[in-house]
XYZ file of C-alpha atoms in Angstrom:
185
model
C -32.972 -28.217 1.680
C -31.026 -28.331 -1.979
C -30.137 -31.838 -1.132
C -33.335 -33.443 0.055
C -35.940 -32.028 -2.439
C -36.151 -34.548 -5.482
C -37.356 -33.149 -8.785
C -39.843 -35.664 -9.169
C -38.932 -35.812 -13.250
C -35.863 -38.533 -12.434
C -34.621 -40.787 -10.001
C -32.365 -39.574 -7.583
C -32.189 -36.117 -8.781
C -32.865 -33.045 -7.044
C -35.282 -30.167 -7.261
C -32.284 -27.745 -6.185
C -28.842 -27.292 -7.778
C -27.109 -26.646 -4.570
C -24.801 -23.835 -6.036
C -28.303 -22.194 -7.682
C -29.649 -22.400 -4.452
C -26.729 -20.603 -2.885
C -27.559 -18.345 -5.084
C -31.115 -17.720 -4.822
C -30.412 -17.538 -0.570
C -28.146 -14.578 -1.324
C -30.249 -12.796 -3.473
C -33.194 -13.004 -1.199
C -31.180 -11.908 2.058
C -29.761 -8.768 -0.667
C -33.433 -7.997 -1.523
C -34.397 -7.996 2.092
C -31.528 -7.006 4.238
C -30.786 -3.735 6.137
C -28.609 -1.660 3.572
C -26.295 -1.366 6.537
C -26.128 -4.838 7.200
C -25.641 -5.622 3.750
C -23.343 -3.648 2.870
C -20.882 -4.888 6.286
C -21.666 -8.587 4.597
C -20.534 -7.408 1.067
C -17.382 -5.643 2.732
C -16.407 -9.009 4.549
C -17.887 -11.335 1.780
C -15.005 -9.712 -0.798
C -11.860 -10.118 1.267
C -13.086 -13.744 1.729
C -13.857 -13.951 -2.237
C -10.179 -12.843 -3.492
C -9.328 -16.336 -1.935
C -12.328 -18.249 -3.324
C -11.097 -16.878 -6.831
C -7.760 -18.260 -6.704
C -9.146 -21.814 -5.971
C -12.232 -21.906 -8.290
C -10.258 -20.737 -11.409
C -7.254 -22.822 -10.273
C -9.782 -25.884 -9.849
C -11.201 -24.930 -13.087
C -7.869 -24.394 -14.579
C -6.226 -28.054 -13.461
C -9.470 -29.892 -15.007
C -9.205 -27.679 -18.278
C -7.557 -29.921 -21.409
C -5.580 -28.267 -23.920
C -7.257 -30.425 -26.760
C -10.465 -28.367 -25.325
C -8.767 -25.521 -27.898
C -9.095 -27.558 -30.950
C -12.544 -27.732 -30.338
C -13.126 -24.591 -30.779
C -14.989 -24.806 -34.137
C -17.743 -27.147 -32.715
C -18.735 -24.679 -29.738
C -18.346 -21.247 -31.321
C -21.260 -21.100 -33.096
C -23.129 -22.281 -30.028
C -21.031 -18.957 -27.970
C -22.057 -16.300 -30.593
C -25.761 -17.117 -30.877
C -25.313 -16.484 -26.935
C -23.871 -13.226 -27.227
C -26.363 -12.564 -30.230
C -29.146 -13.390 -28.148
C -28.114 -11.320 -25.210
C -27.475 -8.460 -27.758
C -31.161 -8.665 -28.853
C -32.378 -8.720 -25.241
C -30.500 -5.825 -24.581
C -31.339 -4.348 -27.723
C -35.280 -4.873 -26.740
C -35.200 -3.822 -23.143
C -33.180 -0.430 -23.190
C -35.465 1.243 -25.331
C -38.409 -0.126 -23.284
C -36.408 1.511 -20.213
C -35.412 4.584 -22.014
C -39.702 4.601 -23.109
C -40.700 4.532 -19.536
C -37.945 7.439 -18.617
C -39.176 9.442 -21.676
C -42.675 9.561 -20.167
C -41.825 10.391 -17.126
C -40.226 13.548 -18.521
C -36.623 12.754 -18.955
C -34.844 13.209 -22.723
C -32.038 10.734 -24.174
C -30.412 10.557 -27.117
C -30.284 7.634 -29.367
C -26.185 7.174 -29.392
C -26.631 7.073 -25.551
C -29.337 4.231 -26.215
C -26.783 2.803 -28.210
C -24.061 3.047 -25.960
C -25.683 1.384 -22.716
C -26.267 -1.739 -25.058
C -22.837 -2.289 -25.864
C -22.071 -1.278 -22.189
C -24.518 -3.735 -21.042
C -23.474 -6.937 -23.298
C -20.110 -6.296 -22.580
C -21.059 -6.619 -18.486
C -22.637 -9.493 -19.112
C -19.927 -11.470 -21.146
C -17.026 -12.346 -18.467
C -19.058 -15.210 -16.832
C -17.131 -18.176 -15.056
C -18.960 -19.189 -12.045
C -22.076 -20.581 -13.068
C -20.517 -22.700 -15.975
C -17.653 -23.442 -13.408
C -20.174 -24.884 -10.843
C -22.395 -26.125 -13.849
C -20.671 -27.613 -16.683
C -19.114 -30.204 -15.280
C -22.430 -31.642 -13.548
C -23.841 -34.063 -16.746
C -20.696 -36.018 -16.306
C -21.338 -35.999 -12.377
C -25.261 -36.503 -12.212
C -25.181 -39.193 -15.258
C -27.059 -36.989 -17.879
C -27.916 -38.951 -20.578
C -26.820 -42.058 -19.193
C -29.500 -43.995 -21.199
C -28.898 -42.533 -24.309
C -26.189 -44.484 -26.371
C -24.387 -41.197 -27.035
C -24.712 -39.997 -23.665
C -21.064 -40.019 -22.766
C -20.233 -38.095 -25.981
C -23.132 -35.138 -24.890
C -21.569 -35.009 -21.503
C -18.183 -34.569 -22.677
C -19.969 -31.810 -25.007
C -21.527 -29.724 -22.568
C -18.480 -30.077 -20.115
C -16.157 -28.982 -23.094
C -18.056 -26.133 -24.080
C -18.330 -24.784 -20.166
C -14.933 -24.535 -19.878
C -13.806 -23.058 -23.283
C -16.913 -20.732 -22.596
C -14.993 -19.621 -19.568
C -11.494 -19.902 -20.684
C -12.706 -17.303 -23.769
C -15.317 -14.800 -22.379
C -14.089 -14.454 -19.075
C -10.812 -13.428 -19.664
C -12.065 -11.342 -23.361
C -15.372 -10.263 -21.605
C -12.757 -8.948 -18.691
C -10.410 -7.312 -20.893
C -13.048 -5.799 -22.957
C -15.142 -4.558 -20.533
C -11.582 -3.071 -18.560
C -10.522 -1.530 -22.309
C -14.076 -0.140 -23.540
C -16.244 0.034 -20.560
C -15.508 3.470 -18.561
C -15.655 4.902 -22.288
C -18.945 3.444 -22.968
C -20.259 5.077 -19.720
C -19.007 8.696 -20.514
């Protein structure tokens, strides 16, 4: 189905990302599923994903440039309004949570509130997959192929998926492995 929808906006392209739509399948079948059933799927779905690790980041790693490093000034002001942004989300929606559980009765402490935000941004900082599977489609699709910088905004958005992952996913991972079980006590 990913691959025979068009999008209707351009020629040739698709309504559905195939790896999005991957995606949205498993979350459905999660949301849906017998917890039993699930939870056998998970069990077998992990042995099978240690494998699937060790090829995606050693694709990832093979097509990854070292002159993506000297770079880095260009694309790190795009990565911390990211992480700013998630920090205000975060910053927005636990209170709203922590709101709902103070009316129903239940007490919390603003360090606590505190906490679970940094707990929270931290969680969601070691990201690969999606800018694995994503960041690399401009160049493939022909994004911007009729703009005369085109080539040069591909290149961009393929550069700054992989020094995304090469820098948050392995200092999301070691933060989150360093602060996180402290953050939860």
């Amino acid at each position: 189905l990913a691959e025979i929808v068009p999008n209707g906006i351009a020629k040739g392209s698709l309504l559905f990302d195939a790896d999005l739509f991957v995606i949205a399948i498993g979350s459905s079948f999660s949301e849906f599923a017998d917890p039993s059933l699930l939870h056998s799927v998970e069990n077998y779905l992990a042995s099978v994903w240690v494998f699937g690790c060790v090829i995606l980041f050693s694709m990832l790693g093979s097509r990854t440039e070292v002159s993506v490093f000297t770079d880095v000034s260009r694309f790190f002001p795009f990565m911390l309004t990211g992480v700013f942004c998630r920090f205000v989300g975060f910053c927005v929606v636990v209170p709203l949570a922590r709101l709902l559980l103070l009316l129903s009765g239940q007490r919390f402490s603003r360090k606590k509130m505190a906490l679970e935000v940094i707990f929270l941004l931290l969680c969601s900082l070691p990201r690969a997959t999606l800018q694995g599977a994503l960041g690399s489609k401009p160049m493939q699709e022909r994004f911007f192929s009729h703009d005369s910088q085109g080539m040069l905004w591909q290149a961009f958005i393929s550069d700054g998926a992989k020094l995304y992952i090469l820098f948050f996913s392995v200092m999301g991972s070691l933060l989150l492995e360093l602060l996180g079980t402290k953050l939860l006590r």
